[in-house]
PDB file of C-alpha atoms in Angstrom:
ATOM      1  CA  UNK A   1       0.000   0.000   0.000  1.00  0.00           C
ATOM      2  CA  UNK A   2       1.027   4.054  -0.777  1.00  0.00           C
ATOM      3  CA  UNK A   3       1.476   5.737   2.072  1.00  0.00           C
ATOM      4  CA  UNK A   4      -1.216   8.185   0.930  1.00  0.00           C
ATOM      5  CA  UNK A   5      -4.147   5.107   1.093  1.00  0.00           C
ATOM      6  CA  UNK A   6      -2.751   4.382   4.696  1.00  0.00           C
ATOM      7  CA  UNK A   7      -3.402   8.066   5.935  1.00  0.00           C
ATOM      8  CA  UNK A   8      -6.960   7.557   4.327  1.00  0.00           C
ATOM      9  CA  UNK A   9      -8.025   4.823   6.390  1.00  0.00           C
ATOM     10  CA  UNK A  10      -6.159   5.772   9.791  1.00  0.00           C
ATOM     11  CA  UNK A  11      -8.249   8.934   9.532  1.00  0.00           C
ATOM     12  CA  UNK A  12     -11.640   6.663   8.731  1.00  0.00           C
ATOM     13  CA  UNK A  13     -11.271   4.961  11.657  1.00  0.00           C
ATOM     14  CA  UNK A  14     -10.201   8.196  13.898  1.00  0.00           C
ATOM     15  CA  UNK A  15     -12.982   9.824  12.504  1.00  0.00           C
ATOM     16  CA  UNK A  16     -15.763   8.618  14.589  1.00  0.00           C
ATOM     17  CA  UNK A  17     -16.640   5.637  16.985  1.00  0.00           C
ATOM     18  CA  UNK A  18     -20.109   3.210  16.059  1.00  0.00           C
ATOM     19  CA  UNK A  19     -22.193   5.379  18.713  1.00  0.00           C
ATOM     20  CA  UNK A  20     -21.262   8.565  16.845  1.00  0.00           C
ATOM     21  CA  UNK A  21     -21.751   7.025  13.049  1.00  0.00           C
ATOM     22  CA  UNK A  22     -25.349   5.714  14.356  1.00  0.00           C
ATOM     23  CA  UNK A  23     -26.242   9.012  15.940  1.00  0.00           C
ATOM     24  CA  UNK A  24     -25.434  11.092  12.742  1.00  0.00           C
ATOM     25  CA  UNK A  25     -27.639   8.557  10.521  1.00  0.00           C
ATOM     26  CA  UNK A  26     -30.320   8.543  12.959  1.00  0.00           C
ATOM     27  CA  UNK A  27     -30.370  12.272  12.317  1.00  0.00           C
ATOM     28  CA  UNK A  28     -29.905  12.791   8.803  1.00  0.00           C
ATOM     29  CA  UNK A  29     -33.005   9.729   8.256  1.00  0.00           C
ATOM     30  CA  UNK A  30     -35.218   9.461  11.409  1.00  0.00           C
ATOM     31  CA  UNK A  31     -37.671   7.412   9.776  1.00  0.00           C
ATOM     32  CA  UNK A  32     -35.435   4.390   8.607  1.00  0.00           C
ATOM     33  CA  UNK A  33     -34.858   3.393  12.728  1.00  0.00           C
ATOM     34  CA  UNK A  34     -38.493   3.845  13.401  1.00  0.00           C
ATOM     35  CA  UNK A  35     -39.389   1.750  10.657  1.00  0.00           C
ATOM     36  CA  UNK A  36     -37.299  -0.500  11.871  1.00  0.00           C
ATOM     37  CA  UNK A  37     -38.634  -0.729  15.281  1.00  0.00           C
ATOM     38  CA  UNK A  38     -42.047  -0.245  14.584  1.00  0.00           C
ATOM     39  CA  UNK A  39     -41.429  -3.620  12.340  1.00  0.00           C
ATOM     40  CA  UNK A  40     -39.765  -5.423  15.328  1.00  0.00           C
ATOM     41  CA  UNK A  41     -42.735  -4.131  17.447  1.00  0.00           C
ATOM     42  CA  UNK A  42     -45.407  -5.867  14.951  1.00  0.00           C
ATOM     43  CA  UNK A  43     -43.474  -8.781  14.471  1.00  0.00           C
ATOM     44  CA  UNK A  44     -43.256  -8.837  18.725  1.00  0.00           C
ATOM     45  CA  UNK A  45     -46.807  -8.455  18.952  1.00  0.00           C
ATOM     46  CA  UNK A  46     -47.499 -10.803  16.375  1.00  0.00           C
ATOM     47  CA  UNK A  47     -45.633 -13.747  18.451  1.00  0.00           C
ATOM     48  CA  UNK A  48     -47.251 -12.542  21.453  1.00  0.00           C
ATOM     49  CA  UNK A  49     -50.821 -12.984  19.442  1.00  0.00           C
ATOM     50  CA  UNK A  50     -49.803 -15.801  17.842  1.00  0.00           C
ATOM     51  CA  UNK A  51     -50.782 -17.969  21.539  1.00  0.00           C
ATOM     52  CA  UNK A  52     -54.429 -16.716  21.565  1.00  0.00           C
ATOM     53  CA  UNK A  53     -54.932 -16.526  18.033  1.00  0.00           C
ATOM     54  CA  UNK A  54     -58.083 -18.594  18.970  1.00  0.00           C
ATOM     55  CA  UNK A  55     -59.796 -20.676  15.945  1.00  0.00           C
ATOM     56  CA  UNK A  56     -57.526 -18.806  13.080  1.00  0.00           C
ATOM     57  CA  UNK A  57     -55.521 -20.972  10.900  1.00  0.00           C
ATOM     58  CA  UNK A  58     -51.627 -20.535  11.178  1.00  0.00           C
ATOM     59  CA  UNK A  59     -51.035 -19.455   7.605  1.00  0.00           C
ATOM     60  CA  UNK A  60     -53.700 -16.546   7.820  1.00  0.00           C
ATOM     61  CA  UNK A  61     -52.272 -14.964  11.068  1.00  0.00           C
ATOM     62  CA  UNK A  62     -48.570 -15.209   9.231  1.00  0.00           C
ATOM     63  CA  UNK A  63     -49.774 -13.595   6.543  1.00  0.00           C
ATOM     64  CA  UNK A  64     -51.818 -10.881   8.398  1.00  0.00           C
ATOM     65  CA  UNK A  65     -48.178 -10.221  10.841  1.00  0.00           C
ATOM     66  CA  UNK A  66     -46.139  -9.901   7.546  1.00  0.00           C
ATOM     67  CA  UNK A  67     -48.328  -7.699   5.797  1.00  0.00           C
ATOM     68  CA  UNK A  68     -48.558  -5.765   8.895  1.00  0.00           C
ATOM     69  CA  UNK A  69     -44.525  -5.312   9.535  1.00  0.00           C
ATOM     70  CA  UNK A  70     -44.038  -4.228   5.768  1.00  0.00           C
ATOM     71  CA  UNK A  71     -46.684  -1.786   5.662  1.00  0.00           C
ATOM     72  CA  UNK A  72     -45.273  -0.257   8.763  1.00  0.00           C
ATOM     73  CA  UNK A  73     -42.055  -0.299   7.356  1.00  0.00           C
ATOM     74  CA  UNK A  74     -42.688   0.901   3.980  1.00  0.00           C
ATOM     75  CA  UNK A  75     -44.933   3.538   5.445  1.00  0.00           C
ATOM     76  CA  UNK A  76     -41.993   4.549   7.590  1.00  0.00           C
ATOM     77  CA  UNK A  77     -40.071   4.576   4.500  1.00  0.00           C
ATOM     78  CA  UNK A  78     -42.084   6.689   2.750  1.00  0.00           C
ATOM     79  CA  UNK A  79     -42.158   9.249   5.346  1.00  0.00           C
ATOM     80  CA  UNK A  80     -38.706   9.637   5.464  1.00  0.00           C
ATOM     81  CA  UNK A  81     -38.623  10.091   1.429  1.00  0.00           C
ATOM     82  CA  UNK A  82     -41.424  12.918   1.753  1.00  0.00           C
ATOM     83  CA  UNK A  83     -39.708  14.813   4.484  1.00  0.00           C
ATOM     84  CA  UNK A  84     -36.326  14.666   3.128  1.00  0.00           C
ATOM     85  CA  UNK A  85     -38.047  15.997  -0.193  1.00  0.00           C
ATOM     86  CA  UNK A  86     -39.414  18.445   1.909  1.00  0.00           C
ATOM     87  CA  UNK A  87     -36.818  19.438   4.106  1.00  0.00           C
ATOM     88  CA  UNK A  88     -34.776  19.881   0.548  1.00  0.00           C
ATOM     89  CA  UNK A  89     -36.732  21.692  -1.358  1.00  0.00           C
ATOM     90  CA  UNK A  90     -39.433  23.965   0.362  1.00  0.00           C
ATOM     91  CA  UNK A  91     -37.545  24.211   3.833  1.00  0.00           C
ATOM     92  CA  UNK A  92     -34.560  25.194   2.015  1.00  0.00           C
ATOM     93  CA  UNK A  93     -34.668  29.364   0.915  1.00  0.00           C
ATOM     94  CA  UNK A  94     -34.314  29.164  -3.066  1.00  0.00           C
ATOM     95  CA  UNK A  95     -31.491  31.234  -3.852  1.00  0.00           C
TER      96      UNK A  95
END
């Protein structure tokens, strides 16, 4: 290796820590981590249903879970899209 791709990655790892990395994508696209937990929290719920389900088949509840945790998500997702489009173009001052 050059010594000019060494300096490169020394300074990409002193650049930030995990915490730090997480914190700044977290804030640059809230709704990706929500979407993610709000599809961990359906799919949590879901198992927790899935014991007193009562006279409903298997295969229906499955499919009612998964179409539950990919609407959240997706809806998630496309609130993030609509804000960033938002936050780029009206929130910004034209110049």
């Amino acid at each position: 290796m050059s010594p000019s791709q060494e300096s490169v990655f020394s300074e990409y790892d002193a650049e930030a820590s995990q915490t730090s990395k997480l914190i700044r994508k977290f804030k640059e696209t809230p709704f990706v981590p929500i979407g993610m937990a709000g599809f961990a929290a359906v799919v949590g719920y879901g198992l927790y249903k899935l014991k007193h389900r009562g006279d409903t088949k298997m295969s229906l509840h499955l499919i009612h879970m998964r179409v539950a945790a990919q609407g959240f998500a997706v809806g998630a997702l496309t609130c993030g899209v609509l804000y960033s489009m938002f936050r780029d173009y009206v929130g910004k001052p034209k110049e």
